[in-house]
Tab-separated table of C-alpha atoms (C1' of nucleotides) in Angstrom:
chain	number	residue	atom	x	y	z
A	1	UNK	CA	18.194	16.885	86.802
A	2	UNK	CA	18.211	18.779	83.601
A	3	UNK	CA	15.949	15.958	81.841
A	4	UNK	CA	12.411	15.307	83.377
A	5	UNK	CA	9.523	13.199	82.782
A	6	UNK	CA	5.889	14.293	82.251
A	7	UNK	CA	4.842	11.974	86.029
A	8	UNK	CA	7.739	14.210	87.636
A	9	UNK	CA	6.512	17.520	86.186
A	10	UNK	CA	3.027	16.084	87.375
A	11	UNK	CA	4.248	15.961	90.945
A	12	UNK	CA	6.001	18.896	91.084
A	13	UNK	CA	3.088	20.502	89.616
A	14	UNK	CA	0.283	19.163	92.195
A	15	UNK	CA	3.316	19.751	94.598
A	16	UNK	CA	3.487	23.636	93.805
A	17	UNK	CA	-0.650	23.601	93.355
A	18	UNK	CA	-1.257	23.848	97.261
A	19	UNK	CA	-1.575	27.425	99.074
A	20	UNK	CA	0.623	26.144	101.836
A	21	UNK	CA	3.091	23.908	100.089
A	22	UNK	CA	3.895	27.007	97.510
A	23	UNK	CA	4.221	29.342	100.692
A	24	UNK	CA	6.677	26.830	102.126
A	25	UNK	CA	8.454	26.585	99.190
A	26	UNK	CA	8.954	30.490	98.209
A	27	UNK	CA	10.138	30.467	102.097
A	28	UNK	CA	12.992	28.303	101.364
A	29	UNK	CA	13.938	29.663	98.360
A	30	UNK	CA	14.117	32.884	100.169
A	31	UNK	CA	16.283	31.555	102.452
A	32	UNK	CA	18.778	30.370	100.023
A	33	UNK	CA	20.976	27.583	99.907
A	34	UNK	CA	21.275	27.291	103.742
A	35	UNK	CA	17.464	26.350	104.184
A	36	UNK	CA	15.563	26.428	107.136
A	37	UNK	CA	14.956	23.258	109.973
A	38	UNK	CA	11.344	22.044	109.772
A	39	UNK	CA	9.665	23.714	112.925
A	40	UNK	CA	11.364	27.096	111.603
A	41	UNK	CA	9.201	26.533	108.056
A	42	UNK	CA	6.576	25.778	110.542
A	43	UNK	CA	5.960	28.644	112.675
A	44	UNK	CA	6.549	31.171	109.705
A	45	UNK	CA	3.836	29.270	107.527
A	46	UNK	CA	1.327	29.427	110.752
A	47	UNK	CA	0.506	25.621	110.502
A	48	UNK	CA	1.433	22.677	113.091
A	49	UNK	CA	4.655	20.841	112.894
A	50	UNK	CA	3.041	17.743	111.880
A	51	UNK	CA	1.220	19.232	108.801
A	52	UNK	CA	4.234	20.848	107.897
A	53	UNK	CA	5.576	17.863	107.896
A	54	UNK	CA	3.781	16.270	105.209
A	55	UNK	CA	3.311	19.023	103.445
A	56	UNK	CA	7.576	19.123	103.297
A	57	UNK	CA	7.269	15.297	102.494
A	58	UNK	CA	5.611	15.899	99.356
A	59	UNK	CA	7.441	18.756	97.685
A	60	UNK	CA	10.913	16.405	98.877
A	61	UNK	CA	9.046	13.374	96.843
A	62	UNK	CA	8.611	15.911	93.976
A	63	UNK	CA	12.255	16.594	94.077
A	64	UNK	CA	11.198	20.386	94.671
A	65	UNK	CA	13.384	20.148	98.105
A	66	UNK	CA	15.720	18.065	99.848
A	67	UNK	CA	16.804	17.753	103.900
A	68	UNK	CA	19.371	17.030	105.949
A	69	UNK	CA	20.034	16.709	109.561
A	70	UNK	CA	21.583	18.981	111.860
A	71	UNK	CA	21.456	18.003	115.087
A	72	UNK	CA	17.811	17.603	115.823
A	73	UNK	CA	16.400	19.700	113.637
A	74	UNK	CA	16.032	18.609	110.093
A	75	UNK	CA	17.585	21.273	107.764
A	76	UNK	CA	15.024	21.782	104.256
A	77	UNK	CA	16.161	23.649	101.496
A	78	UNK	CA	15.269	24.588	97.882
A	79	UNK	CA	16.254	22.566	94.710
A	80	UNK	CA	17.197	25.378	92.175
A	81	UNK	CA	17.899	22.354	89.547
A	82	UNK	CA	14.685	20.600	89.921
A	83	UNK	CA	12.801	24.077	89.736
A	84	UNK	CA	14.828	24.624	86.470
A	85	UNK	CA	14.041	21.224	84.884
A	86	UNK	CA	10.229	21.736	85.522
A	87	UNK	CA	10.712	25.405	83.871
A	88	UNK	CA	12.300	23.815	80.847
A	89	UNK	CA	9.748	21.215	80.336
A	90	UNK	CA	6.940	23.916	80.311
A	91	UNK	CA	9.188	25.903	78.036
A	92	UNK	CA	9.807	22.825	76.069
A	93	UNK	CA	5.887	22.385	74.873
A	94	UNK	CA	5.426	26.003	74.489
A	95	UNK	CA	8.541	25.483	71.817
A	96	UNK	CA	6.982	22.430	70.116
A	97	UNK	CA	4.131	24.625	68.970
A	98	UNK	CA	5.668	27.949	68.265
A	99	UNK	CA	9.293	27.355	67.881
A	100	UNK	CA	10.190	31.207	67.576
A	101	UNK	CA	7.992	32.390	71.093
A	102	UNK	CA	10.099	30.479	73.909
A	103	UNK	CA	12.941	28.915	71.681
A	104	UNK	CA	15.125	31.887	73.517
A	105	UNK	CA	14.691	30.450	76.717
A	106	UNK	CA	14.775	27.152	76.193
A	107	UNK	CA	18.149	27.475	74.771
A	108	UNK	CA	18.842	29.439	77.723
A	109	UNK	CA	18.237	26.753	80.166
A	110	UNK	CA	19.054	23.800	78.357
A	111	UNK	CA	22.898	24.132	78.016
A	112	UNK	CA	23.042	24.381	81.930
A	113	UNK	CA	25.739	26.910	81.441
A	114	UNK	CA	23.733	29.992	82.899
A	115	UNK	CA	21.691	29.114	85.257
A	116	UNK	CA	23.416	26.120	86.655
A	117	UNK	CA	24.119	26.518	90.737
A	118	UNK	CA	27.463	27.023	91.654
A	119	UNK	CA	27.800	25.001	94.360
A	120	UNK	CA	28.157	21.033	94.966
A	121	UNK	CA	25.224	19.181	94.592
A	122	UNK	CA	23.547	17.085	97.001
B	1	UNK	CA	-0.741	38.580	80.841
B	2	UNK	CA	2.725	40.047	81.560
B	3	UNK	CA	2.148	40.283	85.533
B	4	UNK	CA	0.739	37.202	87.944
B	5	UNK	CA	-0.572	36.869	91.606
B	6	UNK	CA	0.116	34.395	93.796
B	7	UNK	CA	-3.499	32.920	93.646
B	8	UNK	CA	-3.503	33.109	89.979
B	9	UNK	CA	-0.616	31.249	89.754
B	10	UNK	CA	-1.686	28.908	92.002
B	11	UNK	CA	-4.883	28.187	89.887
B	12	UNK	CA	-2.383	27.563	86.796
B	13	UNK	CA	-0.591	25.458	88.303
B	14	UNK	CA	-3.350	23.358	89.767
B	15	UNK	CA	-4.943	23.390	86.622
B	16	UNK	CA	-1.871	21.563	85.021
B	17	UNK	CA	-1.661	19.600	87.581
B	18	UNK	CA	-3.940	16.494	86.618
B	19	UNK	CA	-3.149	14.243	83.961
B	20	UNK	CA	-5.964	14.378	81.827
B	21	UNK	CA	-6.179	18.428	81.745
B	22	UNK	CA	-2.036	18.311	80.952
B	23	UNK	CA	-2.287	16.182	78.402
B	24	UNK	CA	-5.413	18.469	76.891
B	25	UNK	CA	-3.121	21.219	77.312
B	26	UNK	CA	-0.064	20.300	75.446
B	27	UNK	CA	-2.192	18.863	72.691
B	28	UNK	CA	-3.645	22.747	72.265
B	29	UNK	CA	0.302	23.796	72.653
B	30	UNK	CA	1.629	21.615	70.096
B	31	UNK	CA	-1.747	22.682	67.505
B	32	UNK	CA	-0.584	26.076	67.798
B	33	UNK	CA	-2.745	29.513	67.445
B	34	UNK	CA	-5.531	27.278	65.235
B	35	UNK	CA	-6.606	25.416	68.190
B	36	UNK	CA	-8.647	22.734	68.107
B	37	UNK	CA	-12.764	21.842	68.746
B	38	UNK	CA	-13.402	20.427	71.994
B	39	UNK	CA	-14.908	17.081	70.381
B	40	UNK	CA	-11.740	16.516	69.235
B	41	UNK	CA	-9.616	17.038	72.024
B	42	UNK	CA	-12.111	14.284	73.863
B	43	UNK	CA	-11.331	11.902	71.087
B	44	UNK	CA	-7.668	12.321	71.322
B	45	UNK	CA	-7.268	12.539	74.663
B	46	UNK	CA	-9.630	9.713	75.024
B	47	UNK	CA	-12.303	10.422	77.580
B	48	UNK	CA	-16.142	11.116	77.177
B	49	UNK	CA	-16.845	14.437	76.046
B	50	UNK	CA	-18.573	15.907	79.113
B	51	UNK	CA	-15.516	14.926	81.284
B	52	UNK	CA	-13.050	16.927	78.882
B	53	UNK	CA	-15.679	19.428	79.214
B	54	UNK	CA	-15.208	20.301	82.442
B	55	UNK	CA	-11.262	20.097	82.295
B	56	UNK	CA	-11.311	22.322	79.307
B	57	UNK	CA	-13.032	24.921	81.762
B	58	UNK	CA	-11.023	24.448	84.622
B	59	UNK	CA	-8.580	25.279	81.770
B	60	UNK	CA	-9.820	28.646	81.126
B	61	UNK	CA	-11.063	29.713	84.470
B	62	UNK	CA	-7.163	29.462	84.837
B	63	UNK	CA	-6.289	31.323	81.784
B	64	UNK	CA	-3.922	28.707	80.693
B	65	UNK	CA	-6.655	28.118	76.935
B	66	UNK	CA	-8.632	30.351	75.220
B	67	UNK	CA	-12.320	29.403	73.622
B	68	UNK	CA	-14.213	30.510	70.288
B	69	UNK	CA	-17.479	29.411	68.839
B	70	UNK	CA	-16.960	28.592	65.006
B	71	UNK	CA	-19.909	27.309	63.880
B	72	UNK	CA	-21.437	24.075	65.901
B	73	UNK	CA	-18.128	23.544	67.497
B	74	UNK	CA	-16.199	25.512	70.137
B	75	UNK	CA	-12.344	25.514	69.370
B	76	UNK	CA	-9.837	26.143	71.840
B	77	UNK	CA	-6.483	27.018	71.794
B	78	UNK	CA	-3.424	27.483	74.543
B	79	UNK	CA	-2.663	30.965	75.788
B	80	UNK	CA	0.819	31.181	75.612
B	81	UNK	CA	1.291	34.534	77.379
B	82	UNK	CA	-0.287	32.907	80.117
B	83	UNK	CA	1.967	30.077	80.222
B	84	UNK	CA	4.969	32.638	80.231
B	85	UNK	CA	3.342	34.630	82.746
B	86	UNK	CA	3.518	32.078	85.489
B	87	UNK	CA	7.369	30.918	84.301
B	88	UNK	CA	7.748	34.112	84.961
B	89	UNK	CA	6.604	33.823	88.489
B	90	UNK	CA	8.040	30.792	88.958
B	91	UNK	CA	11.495	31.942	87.965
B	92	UNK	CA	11.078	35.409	89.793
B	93	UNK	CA	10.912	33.404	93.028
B	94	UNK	CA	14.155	32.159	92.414
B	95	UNK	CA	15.327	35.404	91.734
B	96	UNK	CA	14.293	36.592	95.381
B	97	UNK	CA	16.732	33.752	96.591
B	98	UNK	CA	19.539	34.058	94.008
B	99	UNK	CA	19.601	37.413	92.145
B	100	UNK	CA	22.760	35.306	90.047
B	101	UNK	CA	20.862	32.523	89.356
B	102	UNK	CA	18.091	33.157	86.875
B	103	UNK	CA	17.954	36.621	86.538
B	104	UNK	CA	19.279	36.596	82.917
B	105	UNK	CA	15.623	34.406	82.124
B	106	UNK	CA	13.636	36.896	84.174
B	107	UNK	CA	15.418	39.343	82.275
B	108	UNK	CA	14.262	38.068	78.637
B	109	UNK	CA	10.681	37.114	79.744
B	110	UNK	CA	10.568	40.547	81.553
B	111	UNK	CA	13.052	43.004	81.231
B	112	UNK	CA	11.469	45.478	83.380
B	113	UNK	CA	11.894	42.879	86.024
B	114	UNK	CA	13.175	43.513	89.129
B	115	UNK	CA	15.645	40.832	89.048
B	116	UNK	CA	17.491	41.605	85.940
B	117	UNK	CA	21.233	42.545	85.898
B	118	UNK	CA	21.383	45.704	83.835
B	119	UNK	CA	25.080	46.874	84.059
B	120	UNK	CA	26.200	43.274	82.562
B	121	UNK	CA	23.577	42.140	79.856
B	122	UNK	CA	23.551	44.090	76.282
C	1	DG	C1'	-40.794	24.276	62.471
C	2	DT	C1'	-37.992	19.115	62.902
C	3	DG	C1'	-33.876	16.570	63.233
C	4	DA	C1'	-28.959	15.903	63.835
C	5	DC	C1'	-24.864	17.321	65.880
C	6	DA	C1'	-21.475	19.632	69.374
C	7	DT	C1'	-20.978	20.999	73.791
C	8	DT	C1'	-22.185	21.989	78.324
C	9	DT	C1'	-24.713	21.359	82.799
C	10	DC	C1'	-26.706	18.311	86.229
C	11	DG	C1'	-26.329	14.654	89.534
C	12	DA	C1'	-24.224	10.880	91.737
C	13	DT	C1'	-20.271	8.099	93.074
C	14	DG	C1'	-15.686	6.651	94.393
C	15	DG	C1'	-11.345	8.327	95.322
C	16	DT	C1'	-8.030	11.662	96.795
C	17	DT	C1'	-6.323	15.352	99.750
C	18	DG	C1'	-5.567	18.854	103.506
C	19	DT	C1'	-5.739	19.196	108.198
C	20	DA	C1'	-4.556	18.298	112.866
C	21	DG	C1'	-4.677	15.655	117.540
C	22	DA	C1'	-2.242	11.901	119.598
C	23	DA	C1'	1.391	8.742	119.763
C	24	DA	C1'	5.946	7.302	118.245
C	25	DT	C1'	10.744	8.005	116.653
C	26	DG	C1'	15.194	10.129	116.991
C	27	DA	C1'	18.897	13.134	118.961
C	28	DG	C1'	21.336	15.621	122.385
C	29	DG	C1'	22.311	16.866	127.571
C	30	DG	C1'	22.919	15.771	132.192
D	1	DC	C1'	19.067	6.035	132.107
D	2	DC	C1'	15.810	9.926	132.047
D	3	DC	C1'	14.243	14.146	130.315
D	4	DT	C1'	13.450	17.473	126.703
D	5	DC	C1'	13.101	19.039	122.189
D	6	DA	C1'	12.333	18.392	116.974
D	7	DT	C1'	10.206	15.864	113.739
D	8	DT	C1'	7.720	12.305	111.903
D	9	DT	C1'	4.033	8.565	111.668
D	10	DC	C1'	-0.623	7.115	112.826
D	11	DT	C1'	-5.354	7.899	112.644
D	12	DA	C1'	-9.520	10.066	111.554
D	13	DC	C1'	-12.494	13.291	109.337
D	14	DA	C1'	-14.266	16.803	106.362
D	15	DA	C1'	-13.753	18.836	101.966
D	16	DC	C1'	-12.600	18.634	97.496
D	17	DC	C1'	-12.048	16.384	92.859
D	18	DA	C1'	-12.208	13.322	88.685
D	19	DT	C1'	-15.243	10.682	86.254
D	20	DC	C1'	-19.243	9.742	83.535
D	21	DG	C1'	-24.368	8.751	82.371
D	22	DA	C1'	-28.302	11.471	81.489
D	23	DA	C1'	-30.498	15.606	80.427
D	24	DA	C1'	-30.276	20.310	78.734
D	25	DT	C1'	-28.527	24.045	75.749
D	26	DG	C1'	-27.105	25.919	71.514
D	27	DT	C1'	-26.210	25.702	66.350
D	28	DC	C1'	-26.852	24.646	61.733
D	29	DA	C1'	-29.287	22.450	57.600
D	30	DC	C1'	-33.433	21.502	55.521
DNA sequence: GTGACATTTCGATGGTTGTAGAAATGAGGG
DNA sequence: CCCTCATTTCTACAACCATCGAAATGTCAC
């Protein structure tokens, strides 16, 4: 995920756009690489299970999050990478216009080199 | 613009998050500091004028674009401080998770950050 | 002043979205 | 199998939003 298109920045965009979603998401970031189960994102939040639900649904469509299962809980966690690629497309049209301003950090993140996560992939 | 709330950040990002106000957006980006009238950002774009009206000022209320009165026309232009103020955010929130991770691009867009890694940059 | 032009505001409409109660699905444990 | 727990789907509703025609505002030239 280091390339994107503009209708995936669009998602992850209205994805992050939502008081909620973007509360749920800092959460899991927070929690690092081991994520949280659903009802655990939940209760923190303060909404039901079932709008958490959907509200997890859409930021895993984005590509913002992804889930496993652990025995019945379902385990959510961050996606550093996608959350990179969405940073570098921003960066990327600040660049087209004013090549000197971001060009620094877009050559930062492209390469994939320095902030790419250590750990397998899922 | 070097420091964001969450509810500011929020209104960026919602504010980028529609099509039509995106696409305005990284047509100002890619005009650079000139900007350009709002007529003409309709006719690119290619809605009526009174609908890119009212994304141009969802725009601003946002402080994503800037606007100036030059004659009959009002031109507008992208704030690009604004637009690294919320990569800032966004990255800073993978700080919190992963002080490893990004910290050298919170470090460059904010070196008085609290995620940057002193002892090993420079 | 009048007229032409650029942009915004008003008003209405159709569509989308956030929310949550209720029911359904799935996954252990006995 | 039956029960419980965790999560998701179903359903509905209220609120918000994007769009655009029409009218209003503001600006310049004459």
């Amino acid at each position: 995920m280091t390339e994107i298109t503009t209708d995936q920045s669009l998602a992850m965009l209205a994805a992050l756009a939502q008081e909620t979603r973007l509360e749920a998401f800092r959460l899991l970031v927070a929690e690092g690489p081991d994520g949280l189960p659903a009802g655990d994102v939940a209760r923190i939040v303060g909404v039901p299970s079932n709008t958490m639900s959907t509200h997890l649904a859409i930021l895993e469509r984005a590509g913002l999050i992804a889930s496993q299962r652990s025995g019945r809980s379902i385990v959510y966690s961050a996606r550093l990478d996608a959350m990179k690629a969405l940073v570098l497309y921003l960066v990327q049209d600040c660049c087209k216009g004013q090549p000197g301003l971001c060009g620094e950090v877009a050559a930062m993140l492209d390469p994939a080199s320095s902030c790419a996560r250590p750990e397998t992939q899922h």
